[in-house]
mmCIF file of C-alpha atoms and ligand atoms in Angstrom:
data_model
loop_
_atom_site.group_PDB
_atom_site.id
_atom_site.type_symbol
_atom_site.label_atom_id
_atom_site.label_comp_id
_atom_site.label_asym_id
_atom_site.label_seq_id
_atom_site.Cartn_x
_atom_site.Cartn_y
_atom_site.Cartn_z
ATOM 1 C CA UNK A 249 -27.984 73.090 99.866
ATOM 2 C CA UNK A 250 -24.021 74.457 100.217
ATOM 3 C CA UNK A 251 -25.010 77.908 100.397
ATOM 4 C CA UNK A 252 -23.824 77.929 104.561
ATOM 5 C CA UNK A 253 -24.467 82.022 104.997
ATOM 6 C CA UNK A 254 -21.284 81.514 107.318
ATOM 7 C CA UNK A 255 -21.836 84.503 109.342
ATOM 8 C CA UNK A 256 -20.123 87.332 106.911
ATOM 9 C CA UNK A 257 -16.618 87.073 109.068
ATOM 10 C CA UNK A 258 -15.354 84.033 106.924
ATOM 11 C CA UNK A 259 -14.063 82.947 110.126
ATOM 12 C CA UNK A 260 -15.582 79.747 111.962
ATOM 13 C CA UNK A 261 -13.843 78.610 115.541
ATOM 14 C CA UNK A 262 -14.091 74.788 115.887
ATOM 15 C CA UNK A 263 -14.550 74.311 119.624
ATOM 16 C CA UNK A 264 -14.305 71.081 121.261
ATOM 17 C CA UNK A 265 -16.450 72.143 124.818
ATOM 18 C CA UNK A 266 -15.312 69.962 127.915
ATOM 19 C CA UNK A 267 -18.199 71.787 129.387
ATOM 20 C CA UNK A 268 -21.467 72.916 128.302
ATOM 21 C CA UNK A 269 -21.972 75.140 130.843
ATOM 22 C CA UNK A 270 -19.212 77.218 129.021
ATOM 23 C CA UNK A 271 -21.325 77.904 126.170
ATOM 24 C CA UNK A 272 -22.837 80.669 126.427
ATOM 25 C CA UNK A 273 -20.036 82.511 127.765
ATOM 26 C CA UNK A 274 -17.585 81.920 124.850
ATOM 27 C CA UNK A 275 -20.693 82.485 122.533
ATOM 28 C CA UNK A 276 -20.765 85.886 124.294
ATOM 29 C CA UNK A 277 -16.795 86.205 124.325
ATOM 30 C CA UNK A 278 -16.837 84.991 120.001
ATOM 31 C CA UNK A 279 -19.835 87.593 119.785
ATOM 32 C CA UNK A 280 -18.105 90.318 121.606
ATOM 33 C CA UNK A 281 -15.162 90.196 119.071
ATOM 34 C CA UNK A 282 -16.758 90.066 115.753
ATOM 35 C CA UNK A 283 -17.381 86.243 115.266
ATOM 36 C CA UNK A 284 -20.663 85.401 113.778
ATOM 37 C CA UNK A 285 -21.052 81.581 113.758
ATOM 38 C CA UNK A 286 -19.132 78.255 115.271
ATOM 39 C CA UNK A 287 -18.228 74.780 114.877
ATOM 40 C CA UNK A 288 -19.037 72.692 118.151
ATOM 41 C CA UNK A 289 -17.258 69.452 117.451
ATOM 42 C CA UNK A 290 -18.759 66.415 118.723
ATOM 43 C CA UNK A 291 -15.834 65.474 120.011
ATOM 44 C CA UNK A 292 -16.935 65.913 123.760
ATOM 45 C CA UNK A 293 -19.927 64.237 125.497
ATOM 46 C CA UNK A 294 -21.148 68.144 126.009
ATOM 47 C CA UNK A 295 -21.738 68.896 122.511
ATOM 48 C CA UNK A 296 -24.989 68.172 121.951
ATOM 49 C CA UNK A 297 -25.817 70.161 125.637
ATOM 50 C CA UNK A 298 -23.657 73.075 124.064
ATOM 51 C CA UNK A 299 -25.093 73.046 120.419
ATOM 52 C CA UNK A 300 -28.578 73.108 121.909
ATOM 53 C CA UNK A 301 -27.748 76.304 124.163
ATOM 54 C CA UNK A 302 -26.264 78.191 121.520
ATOM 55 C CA UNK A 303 -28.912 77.784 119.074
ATOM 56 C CA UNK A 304 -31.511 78.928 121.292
ATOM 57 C CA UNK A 305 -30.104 81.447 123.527
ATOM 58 C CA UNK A 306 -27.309 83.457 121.094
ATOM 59 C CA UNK A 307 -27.374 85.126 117.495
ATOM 60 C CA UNK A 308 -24.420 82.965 116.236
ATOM 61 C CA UNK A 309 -25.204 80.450 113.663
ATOM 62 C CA UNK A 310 -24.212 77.099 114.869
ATOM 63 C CA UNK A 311 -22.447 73.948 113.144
ATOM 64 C CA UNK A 312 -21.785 70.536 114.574
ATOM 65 C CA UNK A 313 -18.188 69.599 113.509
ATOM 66 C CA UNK A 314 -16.680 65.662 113.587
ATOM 67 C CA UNK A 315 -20.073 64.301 112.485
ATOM 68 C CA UNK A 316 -19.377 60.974 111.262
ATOM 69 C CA UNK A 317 -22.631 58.950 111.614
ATOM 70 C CA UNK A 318 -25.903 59.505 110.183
ATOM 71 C CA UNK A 319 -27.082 59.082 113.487
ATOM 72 C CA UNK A 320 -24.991 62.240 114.236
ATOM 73 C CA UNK A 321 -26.308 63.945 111.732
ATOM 74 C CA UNK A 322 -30.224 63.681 113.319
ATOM 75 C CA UNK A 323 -28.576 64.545 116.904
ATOM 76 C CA UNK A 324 -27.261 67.386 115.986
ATOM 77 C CA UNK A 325 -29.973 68.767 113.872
ATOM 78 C CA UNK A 326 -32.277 67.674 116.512
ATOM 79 C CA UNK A 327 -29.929 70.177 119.059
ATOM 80 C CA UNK A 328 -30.136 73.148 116.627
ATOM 81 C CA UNK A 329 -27.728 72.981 114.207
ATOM 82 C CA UNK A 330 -27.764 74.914 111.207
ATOM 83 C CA UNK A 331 -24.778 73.247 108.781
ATOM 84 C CA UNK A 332 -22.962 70.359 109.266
ATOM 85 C CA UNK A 333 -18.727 69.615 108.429
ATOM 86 C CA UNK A 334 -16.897 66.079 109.125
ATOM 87 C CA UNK A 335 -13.317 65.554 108.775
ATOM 88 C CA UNK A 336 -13.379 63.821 105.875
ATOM 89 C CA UNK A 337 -15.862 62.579 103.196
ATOM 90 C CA UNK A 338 -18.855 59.887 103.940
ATOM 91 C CA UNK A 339 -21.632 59.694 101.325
ATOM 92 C CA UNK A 340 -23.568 58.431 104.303
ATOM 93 C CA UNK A 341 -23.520 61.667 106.295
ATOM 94 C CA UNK A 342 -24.201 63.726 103.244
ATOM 95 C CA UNK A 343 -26.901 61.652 102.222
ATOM 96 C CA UNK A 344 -28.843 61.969 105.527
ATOM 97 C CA UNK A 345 -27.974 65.657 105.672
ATOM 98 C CA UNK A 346 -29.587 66.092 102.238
ATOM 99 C CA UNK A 347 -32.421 64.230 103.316
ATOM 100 C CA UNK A 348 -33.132 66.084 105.994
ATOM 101 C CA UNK A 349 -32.268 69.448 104.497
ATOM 102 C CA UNK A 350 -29.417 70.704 106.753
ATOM 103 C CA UNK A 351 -26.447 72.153 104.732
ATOM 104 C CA UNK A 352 -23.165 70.044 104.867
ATOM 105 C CA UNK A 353 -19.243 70.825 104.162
ATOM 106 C CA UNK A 354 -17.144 67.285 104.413
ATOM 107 C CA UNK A 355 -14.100 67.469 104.281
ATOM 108 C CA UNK A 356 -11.445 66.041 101.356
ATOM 109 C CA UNK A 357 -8.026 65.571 101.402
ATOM 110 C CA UNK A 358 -7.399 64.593 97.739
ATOM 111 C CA UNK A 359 -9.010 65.574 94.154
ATOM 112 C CA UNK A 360 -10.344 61.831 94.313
ATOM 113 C CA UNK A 361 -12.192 62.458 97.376
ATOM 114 C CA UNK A 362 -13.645 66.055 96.168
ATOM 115 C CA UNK A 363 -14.532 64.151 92.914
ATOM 116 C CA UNK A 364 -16.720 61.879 95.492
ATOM 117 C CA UNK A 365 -18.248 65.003 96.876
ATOM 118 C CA UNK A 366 -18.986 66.412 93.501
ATOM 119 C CA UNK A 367 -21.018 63.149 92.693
ATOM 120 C CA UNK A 368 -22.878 63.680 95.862
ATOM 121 C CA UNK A 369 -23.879 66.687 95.059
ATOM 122 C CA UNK A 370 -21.515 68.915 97.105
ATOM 123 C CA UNK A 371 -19.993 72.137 96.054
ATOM 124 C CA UNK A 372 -18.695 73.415 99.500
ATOM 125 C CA UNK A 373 -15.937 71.001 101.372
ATOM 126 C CA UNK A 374 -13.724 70.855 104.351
ATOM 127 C CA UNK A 375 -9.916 71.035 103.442
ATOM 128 C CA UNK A 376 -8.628 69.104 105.903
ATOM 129 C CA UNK A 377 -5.859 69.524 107.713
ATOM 130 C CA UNK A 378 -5.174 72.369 105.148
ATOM 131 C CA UNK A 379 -1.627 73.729 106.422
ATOM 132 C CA UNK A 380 -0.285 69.422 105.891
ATOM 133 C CA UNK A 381 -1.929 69.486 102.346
ATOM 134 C CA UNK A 382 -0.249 72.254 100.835
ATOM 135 C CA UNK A 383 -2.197 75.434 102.220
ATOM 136 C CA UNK A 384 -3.012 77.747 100.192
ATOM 137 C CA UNK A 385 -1.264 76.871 97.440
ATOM 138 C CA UNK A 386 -2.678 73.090 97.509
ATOM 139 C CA UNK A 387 -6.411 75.095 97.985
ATOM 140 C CA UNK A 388 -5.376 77.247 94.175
ATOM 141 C CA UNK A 389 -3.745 73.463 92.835
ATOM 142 C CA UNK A 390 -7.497 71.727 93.404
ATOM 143 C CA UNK A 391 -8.876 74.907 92.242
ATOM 144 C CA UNK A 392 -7.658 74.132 88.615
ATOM 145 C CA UNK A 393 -9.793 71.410 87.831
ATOM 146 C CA UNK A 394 -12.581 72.405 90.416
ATOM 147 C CA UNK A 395 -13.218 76.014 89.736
ATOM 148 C CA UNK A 396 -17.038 75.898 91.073
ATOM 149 C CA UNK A 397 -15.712 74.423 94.360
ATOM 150 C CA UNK A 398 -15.679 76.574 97.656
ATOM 151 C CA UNK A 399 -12.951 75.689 100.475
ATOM 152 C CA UNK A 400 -13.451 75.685 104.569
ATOM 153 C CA UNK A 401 -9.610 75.385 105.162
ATOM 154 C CA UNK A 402 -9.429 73.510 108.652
ATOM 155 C CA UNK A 403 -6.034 72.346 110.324
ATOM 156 C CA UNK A 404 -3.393 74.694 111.350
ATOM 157 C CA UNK A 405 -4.462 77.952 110.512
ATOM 158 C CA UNK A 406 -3.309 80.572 112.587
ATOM 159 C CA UNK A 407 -3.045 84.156 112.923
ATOM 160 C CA UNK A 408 -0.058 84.302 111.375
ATOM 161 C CA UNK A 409 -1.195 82.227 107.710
ATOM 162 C CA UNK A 410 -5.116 83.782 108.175
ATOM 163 C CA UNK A 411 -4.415 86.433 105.465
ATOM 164 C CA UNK A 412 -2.764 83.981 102.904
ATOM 165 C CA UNK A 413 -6.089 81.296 103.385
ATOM 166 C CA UNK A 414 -8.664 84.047 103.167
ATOM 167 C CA UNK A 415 -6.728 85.581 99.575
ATOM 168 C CA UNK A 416 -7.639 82.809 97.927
ATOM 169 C CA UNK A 417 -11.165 83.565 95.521
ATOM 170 C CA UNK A 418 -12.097 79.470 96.072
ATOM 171 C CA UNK A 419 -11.873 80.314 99.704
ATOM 172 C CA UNK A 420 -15.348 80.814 101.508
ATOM 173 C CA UNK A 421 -14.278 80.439 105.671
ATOM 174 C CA UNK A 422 -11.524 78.730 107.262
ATOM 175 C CA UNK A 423 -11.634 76.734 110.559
ATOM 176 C CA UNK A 424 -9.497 77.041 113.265
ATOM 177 C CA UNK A 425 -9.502 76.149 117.104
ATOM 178 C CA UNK A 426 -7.051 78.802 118.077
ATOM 179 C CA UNK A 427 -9.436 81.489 118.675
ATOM 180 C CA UNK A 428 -10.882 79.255 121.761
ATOM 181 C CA UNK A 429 -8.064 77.257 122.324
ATOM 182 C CA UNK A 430 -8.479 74.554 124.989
ATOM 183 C CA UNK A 431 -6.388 75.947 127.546
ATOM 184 C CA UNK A 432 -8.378 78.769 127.401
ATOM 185 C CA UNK A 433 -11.682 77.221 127.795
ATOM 186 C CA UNK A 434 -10.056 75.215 130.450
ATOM 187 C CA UNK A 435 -9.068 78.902 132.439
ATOM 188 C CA UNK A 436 -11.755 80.704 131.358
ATOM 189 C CA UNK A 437 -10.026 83.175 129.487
ATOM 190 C CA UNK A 438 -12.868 84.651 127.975
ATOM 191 C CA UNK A 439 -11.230 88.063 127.351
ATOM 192 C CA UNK A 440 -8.681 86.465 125.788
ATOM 193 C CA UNK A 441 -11.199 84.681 123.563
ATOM 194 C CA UNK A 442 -12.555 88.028 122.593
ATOM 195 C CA UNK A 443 -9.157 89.140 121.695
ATOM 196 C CA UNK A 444 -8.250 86.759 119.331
ATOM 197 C CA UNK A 445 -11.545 86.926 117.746
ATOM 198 C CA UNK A 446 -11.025 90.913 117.170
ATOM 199 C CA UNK A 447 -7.628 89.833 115.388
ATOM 200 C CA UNK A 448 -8.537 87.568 113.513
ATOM 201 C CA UNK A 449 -12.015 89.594 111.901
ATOM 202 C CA UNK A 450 -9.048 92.550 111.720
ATOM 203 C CA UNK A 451 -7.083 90.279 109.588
ATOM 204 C CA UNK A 452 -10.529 88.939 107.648
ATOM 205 C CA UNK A 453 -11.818 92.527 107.368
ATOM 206 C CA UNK A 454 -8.695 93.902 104.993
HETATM 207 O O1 G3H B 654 -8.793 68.908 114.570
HETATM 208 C C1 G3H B 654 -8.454 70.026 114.189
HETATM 209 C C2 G3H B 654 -9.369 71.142 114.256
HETATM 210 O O2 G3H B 654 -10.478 70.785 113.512
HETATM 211 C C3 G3H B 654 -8.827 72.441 113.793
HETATM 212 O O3 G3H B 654 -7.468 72.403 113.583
HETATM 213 P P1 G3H B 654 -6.473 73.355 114.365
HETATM 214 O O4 G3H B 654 -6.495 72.900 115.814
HETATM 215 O O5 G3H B 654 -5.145 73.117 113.733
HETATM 216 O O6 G3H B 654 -6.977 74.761 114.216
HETATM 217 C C1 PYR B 655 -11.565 68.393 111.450
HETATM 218 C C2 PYR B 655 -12.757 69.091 111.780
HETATM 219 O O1 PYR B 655 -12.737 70.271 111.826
HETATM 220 C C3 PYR B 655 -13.926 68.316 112.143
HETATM 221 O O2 PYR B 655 -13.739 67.406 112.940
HETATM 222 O O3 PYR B 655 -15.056 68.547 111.664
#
């Protein structure tokens, strides 16, 4: 159910689109610099639009992000999602997603919380927002106790702590919104999208 085949890159943008007539052209931009999948939040009334245009007219492999309702859940699988993450945890979103057979990584905070995802049957979670909870070295605490758990870091990872997130064995991706960065999306910086993408899968390929 967990096994996400997150692209090989271990690196997964979380986009919120304004626009969804962007998509395709940062799909092209990720594309062009090594990124394999990404994380449209629905955050933005053109998610749905965006998810939709991705899954049908580029190679990545596409996840809806801040999914909080079951209701989400059918929307976005109904748009073309392949694996869904929220925030935080909600046996009620991973319920529906197991119902309906879509992959899903919630996010936990706490070793209560990942205890809750356990239960439900989930092996692959969200850390969320990783750099505030310790960062790597809270990811190898929860490890302890929870060695057959993998970890999506999400919440400030950068360029500059990518490396450190992507050492650690119980680490399968992270998430991270500075590769498209709003104010790029909102310039149309696409090369510059492409640029930080060939970084970071620099930094991911070592
Ligand atoms: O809401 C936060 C995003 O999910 C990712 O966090 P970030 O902007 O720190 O990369
Ligand atoms: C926090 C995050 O990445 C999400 O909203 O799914």
């Amino acid at each position: 159910m967990n096994d996400v085949q997150l692209g090989g890159t271990r690196i997964i943008p979380v986009v919120a689109l304004p626009d969804a007539g962007l998509a395709l052209d940062l799909g092209q931009a990720l594309w062009a610099g090594g990124i394999r999948t990404i994380e449209i939040t629905l955050r933005t009334p053109a998610a749905l639009a965006a998810i939709a245009t991705l899954a049908e007219q580029s190679d990545l492999l596409v996840g809806a992000g801040t999914v909080l309702t079951a209701e989400q859940v059918e929307l976005a699988v109904e748009a073309g999602a392949k694996y869904i993450l929220s925030p935080g945890f909600s046996s009620t979103v991973v319920r529906r997603c197991q119902e309906v057979g879509v992959p899903v990584i919630p996010g936990i905070a706490t070793a209560t919380e990942l205890q809750a995802a356990l239960e439900a049957g989930v092996t692959t979670v969200k850390f969320f927002p990783a750099e505030q909870l310790g960062g790597p070295a809270g990811i190898r605490a929860l490890s302890g106790p929870f060695g057959q758990v993998k970890f999506v870091p999400t919440g400030g990872v950068s360029l500059a702590n990518l490396a450190g997130y992507l050492a650690e064995p119980a680490v399968l991706a992270v998430g991270a919104s500075w590769l498209a960065a709003p104010d790029l999306l909102a310039s149309g910086d696409f090369a510059e999208i492409t640029r930080r993408s060939t970084a970071a899968v620099e930094v991911a390929a070592r």
